[in-house]
Amino acid sequence: MTIFEFALKRSFGNPTNLIFLSLFPLAAIFLPQSELWPALPYGYHYFGILLLFVAIRLTAILIEDRTSGIVKRLAVAPITHFSYLSQNLLAFACILVLQCTVVVAGGVLYGQELGQPLMLLVLYVSFAFTALAMAVAWVALYRSKEIAFLVYMTIIVLLSLLGGMLFPVEMIPEPLSRVIMVLPTYWLTDGMAWVTSGGDLLDFWLANGVLWLYTIIFLTLGSVRKIH
Amino acid sequence: MTIASLQGVVKRYGTQLVLDGVDLDLHEGEILGLLGPNGAGKTTLIQTLTGMTPVDRGTINLFGDDRHPFSHANREKLGLVTQEITVFDELTARENVLFFAGVYGIKGEEKKRRAAEALAFVGLEDRADKRPAKFSGGMKRRLNIACALTHRPRLLIMDEPTVGIDPQSRNHILEAVTRLRDRGTTILYTTHYMEEVQAIASRVVIMDQGQIIQEGTVDELVRTIQHEEKVSIDVTDASLVDRGRLEQIAGIKQVTVHGNKLTVISAAGAGNLDRIITIIKEQTGLVGIQADKPNLEDVFLTLTGKQLRDKEEGS
């Protein structure tokens, strides 16, 4: 588990990462509740966007390893590419799941109105894995960390806008409203609506199921690229 | 004893033939210098020998195994020092070495001991807890080597390990490579610096256009070329020297003057040095004389028609 151990160490070794990994999630706990929209406190409604940012920051390690030649060196070592990738992903996933847990537990302790906190945690964890898989697939396309970041920022903004994270999905024109169902952020918003308003439990698991389906698809795409 | 070999290895990238039937043996305990101009196929040869790139045709035998040369067990005996500096800037030197030791399955106290040993071997023990981001180029290169040593490889492949560093660091690395050889490690060493190969290699292989065009010890290679003899003569006043008289001496091909230095080129074995000196002494004072023997650079130039390094790179 050397790669897992060092992926954790490297993730926290960067000062900017420390802000993303610790300060921002803590700040999210204390953001206030809106009177009209969104139903969850701001920090919790926008937490999905933070997960997208954190995921791309964490997976930047994979680009660095590829461009610096670390992956090439590991290709000669007695370790498979699958082992390298899975240990890194496990470390990133641990960080994201810990963040989700801290945010939800912190909100409960602070007295935030979270509807069904346990289900919210389940939903956040599902989305954290989707965000991680999307980031892995994304960084597999690039050799430059800066370009990958820059373009992905735009993608995050678009996903947030169209997925109903920055304004209600009901405001989206009818022709677009069906198209946005393909976005992972739509299913996060859908799940968050269930957490605050309740409804058929099947709907909640459907949202989670779609997010896990995306996770599998993106992880498969992201694991194709190996040495170069 | 042969520790690794390539037989009839062919590798193509698209229509480009990069390795064209390469046969190569690496003998246990030797430093094999691999030379070749850019695009000769050196990197591809390393990639095939380490299992990074599959071959289109031919056989690779590693540690006596040609059926599964890149098995887990064989990879544990193989080390690679990449041309790029492949260390983590966000980790300390010690952590970098510990990382690679861990990847090779070394655990616990043994891992710490091996890491300290590897850092001491390259002279970085006093920098062990510093991050390489603040290291000089030479120190980074040494750390790059240390990372490949913790698992004590039987075969170490070093791809241009001294690129872009100061002479002091280069000497340090060359000494380390020689000490590695002395403790039994077999080394495949590629470089663009001819003097490095001349200094440390037991045997030299010259590649060009995907083929091995010559191999042998440095002395054997130098003997293969018929070369002119070049003598540089420093005099007190070169303007007093009658070049015409010198050029009439049997075997002399060319006499050139730069300042007070005469350069006389003769056919090999002409045996005319005494006559040259006599004529010069009749006309002016003799300050110094130096005979330049053919070296590996001349062999390389003769065989490939190319300089190993671009002239503007300096030497």
Coordinates of C-alpha atoms in Angstrom, one line a residue:
Chain A
M1 CA 0.0 0.0 0.0
T2 CA 3.0 2.3 -0.6
I3 CA 1.2 4.2 -3.3
F4 CA -1.9 4.7 -1.2
E5 CA 0.2 6.0 1.7
F6 CA 2.1 8.4 -0.4
A7 CA -0.9 9.6 -2.4
L8 CA -2.4 10.7 1.0
K9 CA 0.9 12.3 2.0
R10 CA 1.2 14.1 -1.4
S11 CA -2.4 15.3 -1.3
F12 CA -1.9 17.1 2.0
G13 CA 1.6 18.2 1.1
N14 CA 0.4 21.0 -1.1
P15 CA -0.7 24.2 0.8
T16 CA -3.4 25.0 -1.8
N17 CA -4.8 21.5 -1.4
L18 CA -4.9 21.9 2.3
I19 CA -7.3 24.8 1.9
F20 CA -9.5 22.8 -0.4
L21 CA -9.3 19.7 1.7
S22 CA -9.9 21.2 5.1
L23 CA -10.8 24.9 5.2
F24 CA -13.5 25.0 2.6
P25 CA -15.5 21.9 3.9
L26 CA -15.4 23.4 7.4
A27 CA -16.6 26.8 6.1
A28 CA -19.4 25.0 4.3
I29 CA -20.8 23.9 7.7
F30 CA -21.4 27.4 8.9
L31 CA -22.9 29.0 5.8
P32 CA -26.6 30.1 6.5
Q33 CA -29.9 28.8 5.2
S34 CA -31.9 30.6 2.5
E35 CA -35.5 31.5 3.0
L36 CA -36.7 30.4 -0.5
W37 CA -34.1 28.5 -2.5
P38 CA -32.2 26.3 -2.1
A39 CA -33.8 24.1 0.4
L40 CA -30.6 23.0 2.0
P41 CA -28.2 25.6 3.7
Y42 CA -26.0 27.2 1.1
G43 CA -22.9 25.3 2.2
Y44 CA -24.6 22.0 1.7
H45 CA -26.3 22.9 -1.6
Y46 CA -23.0 24.0 -3.1
F47 CA -20.9 21.2 -1.5
G48 CA -21.3 19.2 -4.7
I49 CA -19.4 22.0 -6.6
L50 CA -16.6 21.8 -4.0
L51 CA -16.4 18.0 -4.5
L52 CA -15.9 18.6 -8.2
F53 CA -13.1 21.0 -7.5
V54 CA -11.4 18.8 -4.9
A55 CA -11.6 15.8 -7.2
I56 CA -9.8 17.5 -10.0
R57 CA -7.2 18.9 -7.7
L58 CA -6.5 15.4 -6.2
T59 CA -6.3 13.6 -9.5
A60 CA -3.8 16.2 -10.8
I61 CA -1.3 13.9 -9.1
L62 CA -1.9 11.4 -11.9
I63 CA -1.0 14.0 -14.6
E64 CA 2.1 15.0 -12.6
D65 CA 3.2 11.3 -12.4
R66 CA 2.7 10.8 -16.1
T67 CA 4.5 14.0 -17.2
S68 CA 7.4 13.7 -14.8
G69 CA 8.0 10.1 -15.9
I70 CA 7.1 8.5 -12.5
V71 CA 4.6 6.3 -14.3
K72 CA 7.3 5.2 -16.7
R73 CA 9.5 4.3 -13.8
L74 CA 6.7 2.4 -12.1
A75 CA 6.0 0.5 -15.3
V76 CA 9.4 -1.2 -14.9
A77 CA 8.8 -1.9 -11.2
P78 CA 7.0 -5.0 -9.9
I79 CA 3.7 -3.3 -9.7
T80 CA 0.7 -3.3 -12.2
H81 CA -0.9 -0.2 -13.6
F82 CA -4.1 -1.3 -12.0
S83 CA -2.5 -1.4 -8.6
Y84 CA -1.0 2.0 -9.1
L85 CA -4.3 3.5 -10.2
S86 CA -6.5 1.8 -7.6
Q87 CA -4.3 2.7 -4.7
N88 CA -4.3 6.3 -5.8
L89 CA -8.1 6.3 -6.3
L90 CA -8.5 4.7 -2.9
A91 CA -6.5 7.5 -1.2
F92 CA -8.5 10.2 -3.1
A93 CA -11.8 8.4 -2.2
C94 CA -10.9 8.2 1.5
I95 CA -10.2 12.0 1.5
L96 CA -13.5 12.8 -0.2
V97 CA -15.6 10.4 2.0
L98 CA -14.0 11.9 5.1
Q99 CA -14.9 15.4 3.8
C100 CA -18.5 14.3 3.2
T101 CA -18.7 12.8 6.7
V102 CA -17.2 15.9 8.4
V103 CA -19.5 18.2 6.6
V104 CA -22.7 16.3 7.4
A105 CA -21.7 15.4 11.0
G106 CA -20.6 19.0 11.5
G107 CA -24.0 20.3 10.2
V108 CA -25.9 18.0 12.5
L109 CA -23.9 19.1 15.5
Y110 CA -24.2 22.8 14.5
G111 CA -27.9 22.4 14.1
Q112 CA -28.3 22.9 10.4
E113 CA -31.6 21.8 8.8
L114 CA -30.4 18.9 6.7
G115 CA -33.7 16.9 6.2
Q116 CA -32.4 13.3 6.4
P117 CA -28.6 13.7 7.2
L118 CA -27.7 10.1 6.8
M119 CA -29.3 10.0 3.3
L120 CA -27.5 13.2 2.5
L121 CA -24.2 11.6 3.5
V122 CA -25.0 8.6 1.2
L123 CA -25.8 11.0 -1.7
Y124 CA -22.7 13.0 -1.1
V125 CA -20.5 9.9 -1.1
S126 CA -22.1 8.7 -4.3
F127 CA -21.5 12.0 -5.9
A128 CA -17.9 12.2 -4.5
F129 CA -17.2 8.9 -6.4
T130 CA -18.8 10.3 -9.6
A131 CA -16.7 13.5 -9.3
L132 CA -13.6 11.4 -8.7
A133 CA -14.3 9.2 -11.7
M134 CA -15.0 12.2 -14.0
A135 CA -11.8 13.9 -12.9
V136 CA -9.8 10.7 -13.6
A137 CA -11.3 10.4 -17.1
W138 CA -10.6 14.1 -17.6
V139 CA -7.0 14.1 -16.6
A140 CA -6.4 11.0 -18.7
L141 CA -6.9 13.3 -21.8
Y142 CA -4.2 15.8 -20.9
R143 CA -0.5 16.1 -20.4
S144 CA -0.6 19.6 -19.0
K145 CA -2.1 20.0 -15.5
E146 CA -2.8 23.7 -16.1
I147 CA -4.8 23.2 -19.3
A148 CA -6.7 20.3 -17.8
F149 CA -7.6 22.5 -14.8
L150 CA -8.6 25.5 -16.9
V151 CA -10.9 23.6 -19.2
Y152 CA -12.4 21.6 -16.4
M153 CA -13.3 24.8 -14.5
T154 CA -15.5 25.7 -17.4
I155 CA -17.0 22.3 -17.4
I156 CA -17.7 22.6 -13.6
V157 CA -19.5 25.9 -14.2
L158 CA -21.6 24.5 -17.0
L159 CA -22.4 21.3 -15.0
S160 CA -23.4 23.5 -12.0
L161 CA -25.5 25.9 -14.0
L162 CA -27.4 23.3 -16.0
G163 CA -27.6 20.7 -13.2
G164 CA -29.6 23.1 -11.0
M165 CA -26.9 23.9 -8.5
L166 CA -26.8 27.6 -9.1
F167 CA -30.5 28.2 -9.9
P168 CA -33.6 25.9 -9.8
V169 CA -33.9 23.4 -12.6
E170 CA -37.6 24.5 -13.0
M171 CA -36.2 27.8 -14.5
I172 CA -34.5 25.9 -17.4
P173 CA -36.5 26.0 -20.7
E174 CA -38.5 22.9 -21.5
P175 CA -36.4 21.7 -24.5
L176 CA -33.3 21.8 -22.3
S177 CA -34.9 20.2 -19.2
R178 CA -34.8 16.7 -20.7
V179 CA -31.3 17.1 -22.0
I180 CA -29.9 18.1 -18.6
M181 CA -30.9 14.7 -17.2
V182 CA -27.7 13.3 -18.7
L183 CA -25.7 15.5 -16.3
P184 CA -24.5 13.9 -13.0
T185 CA -25.1 17.2 -11.2
Y186 CA -28.8 16.9 -12.1
W187 CA -29.0 13.7 -10.2
L188 CA -27.2 15.2 -7.2
T189 CA -29.8 18.1 -7.2
D190 CA -32.6 15.5 -7.6
G191 CA -31.2 13.5 -4.6
M192 CA -30.9 16.7 -2.5
A193 CA -34.5 17.6 -3.3
W194 CA -35.5 14.1 -2.0
V195 CA -33.4 14.6 1.2
T196 CA -35.2 17.8 2.1
S197 CA -38.7 17.1 0.8
G198 CA -39.0 13.3 1.1
G199 CA -40.9 11.1 -1.4
D200 CA -40.6 7.7 -2.9
L201 CA -37.4 6.0 -1.6
L202 CA -37.0 4.4 -5.0
D203 CA -36.4 7.9 -6.5
F204 CA -33.5 8.5 -4.1
W205 CA -31.9 5.2 -5.0
L206 CA -32.4 5.9 -8.6
A207 CA -30.4 9.1 -8.3
N208 CA -27.7 7.3 -6.5
G209 CA -27.8 4.4 -9.0
V210 CA -27.3 6.8 -11.9
L211 CA -24.4 8.5 -10.2
W212 CA -22.7 5.1 -9.7
L213 CA -23.4 4.2 -13.3
Y214 CA -21.5 7.4 -14.3
T215 CA -18.7 6.4 -11.9
I216 CA -18.2 3.1 -13.6
I217 CA -18.3 4.6 -17.1
F218 CA -15.8 7.4 -16.3
L219 CA -13.5 5.1 -14.3
T220 CA -13.3 2.7 -17.2
L221 CA -12.5 5.6 -19.6
G222 CA -9.9 7.0 -17.2
S223 CA -8.1 3.8 -16.6
V224 CA -7.3 3.2 -20.3
R225 CA -4.4 5.6 -20.5
K226 CA -1.3 4.0 -19.0
I227 CA 2.4 5.1 -19.5
H228 CA 2.5 8.0 -21.9
Chain B
M1 CA 27.6 -14.9 -17.9
T2 CA 24.9 -13.2 -19.9
I3 CA 22.4 -11.4 -17.7
A4 CA 20.2 -10.0 -20.5
S5 CA 20.0 -10.4 -24.2
L6 CA 18.1 -9.2 -27.2
Q7 CA 18.0 -11.4 -30.3
G8 CA 16.7 -10.2 -33.6
V9 CA 14.6 -7.6 -32.0
V10 CA 12.5 -5.6 -34.5
K11 CA 10.3 -2.7 -33.5
R12 CA 8.2 -0.4 -35.7
Y13 CA 6.2 2.7 -35.0
G14 CA 3.8 2.8 -37.9
T15 CA 5.9 2.6 -41.0
Q16 CA 9.1 3.7 -39.2
L17 CA 11.5 0.9 -38.4
V18 CA 13.0 1.9 -35.1
L19 CA 14.9 -1.3 -34.1
D20 CA 16.1 -3.4 -37.0
G21 CA 17.1 -6.8 -35.9
V22 CA 19.0 -5.8 -32.8
D23 CA 21.2 -8.5 -31.2
L24 CA 22.7 -7.5 -27.8
D25 CA 24.2 -9.3 -24.8
L26 CA 24.8 -7.8 -21.4
H27 CA 27.4 -9.7 -19.3
E28 CA 27.2 -9.9 -15.6
G29 CA 29.2 -7.2 -13.8
E30 CA 30.0 -5.0 -16.8
I31 CA 29.2 -1.4 -17.6
L32 CA 28.0 -1.4 -21.2
G33 CA 28.1 2.0 -22.8
L34 CA 25.4 2.5 -25.4
L35 CA 26.1 5.3 -27.8
G36 CA 24.1 6.6 -30.8
P37 CA 23.0 9.8 -32.4
N38 CA 19.6 11.2 -31.7
G39 CA 17.0 8.9 -33.3
A40 CA 19.3 5.9 -33.4
G41 CA 16.9 3.8 -31.4
K42 CA 18.6 3.9 -27.9
T43 CA 15.4 4.8 -26.0
T44 CA 13.3 2.3 -27.8
L45 CA 15.9 -0.4 -27.1
I46 CA 15.7 0.5 -23.4
Q47 CA 11.9 0.5 -23.5
T48 CA 11.9 -3.0 -25.0
L49 CA 14.6 -4.3 -22.6
T50 CA 12.5 -3.0 -19.6
G51 CA 9.2 -4.3 -21.0
M52 CA 7.7 -0.9 -21.5
T53 CA 7.2 -1.5 -25.2
P54 CA 6.4 -4.8 -26.7
V55 CA 8.6 -6.0 -29.6
D56 CA 7.2 -6.8 -33.0
R57 CA 9.7 -9.6 -33.6
G58 CA 12.6 -11.2 -31.8
T59 CA 13.4 -12.5 -28.3
I60 CA 14.2 -10.9 -25.0
N61 CA 16.0 -12.9 -22.4
L62 CA 16.2 -11.4 -18.9
F63 CA 18.0 -13.2 -16.1
G64 CA 17.9 -16.5 -18.1
D65 CA 14.2 -16.3 -18.7
D66 CA 13.0 -15.8 -22.3
R67 CA 9.5 -17.1 -21.8
H68 CA 8.4 -14.5 -19.1
P69 CA 11.3 -12.0 -19.1
F70 CA 9.2 -9.3 -17.4
S71 CA 7.8 -11.5 -14.6
H72 CA 7.3 -10.0 -11.2
A73 CA 10.4 -11.8 -9.9
N74 CA 12.5 -10.4 -12.8
R75 CA 11.2 -6.9 -12.4
E76 CA 12.4 -7.0 -8.8
K77 CA 16.0 -7.4 -10.1
L78 CA 15.7 -4.6 -12.7
G79 CA 16.3 -0.9 -12.0
L80 CA 15.8 2.1 -14.2
V81 CA 17.3 5.6 -13.9
T82 CA 15.2 7.6 -16.3
Q83 CA 16.5 10.5 -18.4
E84 CA 13.8 12.7 -16.8
I85 CA 14.2 13.5 -13.1
T86 CA 11.4 11.3 -11.8
V87 CA 11.2 12.4 -8.2
F88 CA 8.4 14.0 -6.2
D89 CA 9.1 17.6 -5.4
E90 CA 6.5 17.7 -2.6
L91 CA 8.3 14.8 -0.7
T92 CA 11.7 14.9 1.0
A93 CA 14.6 13.1 -0.5
R94 CA 14.2 10.4 2.1
E95 CA 10.5 10.0 1.4
N96 CA 11.2 9.8 -2.3
V97 CA 13.6 6.9 -1.7
L98 CA 11.3 5.2 0.8
F99 CA 8.5 5.4 -1.8
F100 CA 10.5 3.5 -4.4
A101 CA 11.7 1.0 -1.8
G102 CA 8.1 0.4 -0.9
V103 CA 7.1 -0.1 -4.5
Y104 CA 9.7 -2.8 -4.7
G105 CA 8.2 -4.5 -1.6
I106 CA 10.8 -3.6 0.9
K107 CA 9.2 -3.1 4.3
G108 CA 9.8 -1.8 7.9
E109 CA 13.2 -1.2 9.3
E110 CA 14.9 -2.7 6.3
K111 CA 13.2 -0.1 4.1
K112 CA 14.6 2.7 6.3
R113 CA 18.0 1.2 6.3
R114 CA 18.1 0.8 2.5
A115 CA 16.9 4.3 2.0
A116 CA 19.6 5.7 4.2
E117 CA 22.2 3.5 2.4
A118 CA 21.0 4.7 -1.0
L119 CA 21.2 8.3 0.0
A120 CA 24.6 7.9 1.5
F121 CA 25.7 6.1 -1.7
V122 CA 25.0 9.2 -3.8
G123 CA 26.2 11.6 -1.2
L124 CA 22.9 13.1 -0.1
E125 CA 22.7 11.8 3.5
D126 CA 23.0 15.4 4.8
R127 CA 20.1 16.5 2.6
A128 CA 17.8 13.5 3.4
D129 CA 15.1 15.6 5.0
K130 CA 15.0 18.4 2.5
R131 CA 12.7 18.6 -0.5
P132 CA 14.2 18.2 -3.9
A133 CA 12.5 21.3 -5.2
K134 CA 15.4 23.3 -3.6
F135 CA 18.1 20.9 -4.9
S136 CA 20.6 21.8 -7.6
G137 CA 20.3 19.9 -10.9
G138 CA 23.2 17.6 -9.9
M139 CA 21.6 16.8 -6.6
K140 CA 18.3 16.0 -8.2
R141 CA 20.1 13.6 -10.6
R142 CA 21.8 11.9 -7.7
L143 CA 18.5 11.5 -5.9
N144 CA 17.0 10.1 -9.1
I145 CA 19.8 7.5 -9.0
A146 CA 19.3 6.7 -5.3
C147 CA 15.6 6.0 -6.0
A148 CA 16.7 3.2 -8.3
L149 CA 19.1 1.6 -5.9
T150 CA 17.1 0.7 -2.8
H151 CA 16.1 -2.7 -4.2
R152 CA 19.7 -3.5 -5.2
P153 CA 19.0 -4.3 -8.8
R154 CA 21.2 -6.9 -10.6
L155 CA 20.7 -5.0 -13.8
L156 CA 20.5 -1.2 -13.7
I157 CA 19.6 0.8 -16.9
M158 CA 20.8 4.4 -16.8
D159 CA 19.4 6.6 -19.5
E160 CA 21.5 9.7 -19.8
P161 CA 21.9 10.2 -16.0
T162 CA 24.2 13.2 -16.3
V163 CA 22.3 15.5 -18.7
G164 CA 22.6 19.1 -17.8
I165 CA 24.7 19.0 -14.6
D166 CA 27.9 20.5 -13.4
P167 CA 31.3 18.6 -13.7
Q168 CA 31.5 18.0 -10.0
S169 CA 28.1 16.3 -9.8
R170 CA 29.0 14.4 -13.0
N171 CA 32.2 13.1 -11.4
H172 CA 30.2 12.1 -8.3
I173 CA 27.7 10.1 -10.4
L174 CA 30.5 8.4 -12.5
E175 CA 32.2 7.4 -9.3
A176 CA 28.9 6.0 -8.0
V177 CA 28.4 4.0 -11.2
T178 CA 31.8 2.5 -10.9
R179 CA 31.3 1.6 -7.3
L180 CA 28.0 -0.1 -8.3
R181 CA 29.8 -2.1 -10.9
D182 CA 32.4 -3.1 -8.3
R183 CA 29.7 -4.5 -6.0
G184 CA 28.4 -6.6 -8.9
T185 CA 25.6 -4.6 -10.5
T186 CA 25.4 -4.9 -14.3
I187 CA 24.9 -1.5 -15.9
L188 CA 23.6 -0.4 -19.3
Y189 CA 24.7 3.2 -19.6
T190 CA 23.5 5.6 -22.3
T191 CA 25.0 9.0 -22.7
H192 CA 25.8 11.8 -25.1
Y193 CA 29.1 12.4 -23.4
M194 CA 31.8 10.3 -25.0
E195 CA 34.3 11.0 -22.2
E196 CA 32.0 9.3 -19.7
V197 CA 31.9 6.1 -21.7
Q198 CA 35.6 6.2 -22.2
A199 CA 36.1 6.6 -18.4
I200 CA 33.7 3.9 -17.1
A201 CA 32.5 1.5 -19.8
S202 CA 33.9 -2.0 -19.9
R203 CA 32.4 -2.4 -23.4
V204 CA 30.8 0.0 -25.9
V205 CA 27.9 -0.5 -28.3
I206 CA 27.3 2.0 -31.1
M207 CA 23.8 2.2 -32.6
D208 CA 22.6 4.0 -35.7
Q209 CA 19.4 3.8 -37.6
G210 CA 18.0 1.1 -35.4
Q211 CA 21.0 -1.2 -35.8
I212 CA 24.1 -2.0 -33.7
I213 CA 26.9 -1.0 -36.0
Q214 CA 29.9 -1.7 -33.8
E215 CA 30.7 -3.1 -30.4
G216 CA 33.8 -3.9 -28.3
T217 CA 36.0 -2.3 -25.7
V218 CA 37.1 1.3 -26.3
D219 CA 40.6 0.1 -27.4
E220 CA 39.1 -2.4 -29.8
L221 CA 36.9 0.2 -31.3
V222 CA 39.7 2.7 -31.7
R223 CA 41.8 0.1 -33.4
T224 CA 39.1 -0.5 -36.0
I225 CA 39.5 2.8 -37.6
Q226 CA 42.3 3.8 -39.9
H227 CA 43.0 7.4 -38.9
E228 CA 45.4 10.1 -39.6
E229 CA 47.9 11.2 -36.9
K230 CA 47.6 14.7 -35.7
V231 CA 50.4 16.6 -34.0
S232 CA 50.0 20.0 -32.4
I233 CA 53.3 22.0 -32.0
D234 CA 53.7 25.2 -30.1
V235 CA 56.5 27.5 -31.4
T236 CA 57.9 30.9 -30.3
D237 CA 57.1 32.5 -33.7
A238 CA 55.1 30.6 -36.3
S239 CA 55.6 33.2 -39.0
L240 CA 59.3 32.1 -39.3
V241 CA 58.3 28.6 -40.2
D242 CA 58.5 27.6 -43.8
R243 CA 55.3 25.6 -44.2
G244 CA 56.3 24.6 -47.8
R245 CA 59.3 22.7 -46.4
L246 CA 57.2 20.9 -43.8
E247 CA 54.6 19.9 -46.5
Q248 CA 57.4 18.3 -48.6
I249 CA 58.1 15.8 -45.8
A250 CA 56.9 12.3 -46.7
G251 CA 53.5 11.4 -45.3
I252 CA 52.4 14.9 -44.4
K253 CA 49.0 15.8 -45.6
Q254 CA 48.3 19.2 -44.1
V255 CA 50.0 21.9 -42.1
T256 CA 47.9 24.6 -40.5
V257 CA 48.8 27.6 -38.4
H258 CA 46.8 29.2 -35.6
G259 CA 48.7 31.9 -33.8
N260 CA 51.9 30.2 -32.7
K261 CA 50.5 26.7 -32.9
L262 CA 51.1 24.5 -35.9
T263 CA 48.9 21.5 -36.5
V264 CA 50.5 18.8 -38.7
I265 CA 48.4 16.0 -40.1
S266 CA 50.2 12.9 -41.4
A267 CA 49.1 9.5 -42.7
A268 CA 49.0 6.9 -39.9
G269 CA 52.4 5.4 -39.2
A270 CA 54.4 7.9 -41.3
G271 CA 57.1 8.1 -38.7
N272 CA 58.1 11.6 -39.7
L273 CA 58.0 13.4 -36.3
D274 CA 61.8 13.7 -35.9
R275 CA 62.1 15.3 -39.4
I276 CA 59.3 17.8 -38.5
I277 CA 61.0 18.8 -35.2
T278 CA 64.4 19.2 -36.9
I279 CA 63.0 21.6 -39.5
I280 CA 61.1 23.7 -37.0
K281 CA 64.1 24.0 -34.7
E282 CA 66.2 25.3 -37.6
Q283 CA 63.6 28.1 -38.1
T284 CA 62.2 29.0 -34.7
G285 CA 62.0 28.0 -31.0
L286 CA 60.0 24.9 -30.0
V287 CA 57.8 25.4 -27.0
G288 CA 55.8 22.2 -26.8
I289 CA 54.5 19.3 -28.8
Q290 CA 51.4 17.1 -28.4
A291 CA 50.4 14.0 -30.4
D292 CA 46.6 13.5 -30.5
K293 CA 45.5 9.9 -30.7
P294 CA 42.3 8.8 -32.2
N295 CA 39.5 8.5 -29.6
L296 CA 36.0 7.2 -29.3
E297 CA 34.7 10.4 -30.8
D298 CA 36.6 9.7 -34.0
V299 CA 35.3 6.1 -34.1
F300 CA 31.8 7.4 -33.7
L301 CA 32.3 10.0 -36.3
T302 CA 33.8 7.5 -38.7
L303 CA 31.0 5.0 -38.2
T304 CA 28.0 7.2 -38.2
G305 CA 29.2 10.3 -40.0
K306 CA 27.6 12.3 -37.1
Q307 CA 28.8 14.1 -34.0
L308 CA 27.4 12.5 -30.9
R309 CA 26.5 15.9 -29.6
D310 CA 25.6 19.0 -31.5
K311 CA 28.7 21.3 -31.5
E312 CA 26.7 24.2 -30.0
E313 CA 26.0 22.1 -26.9
G314 CA 29.6 22.4 -25.9
S315 CA 31.6 19.7 -24.2

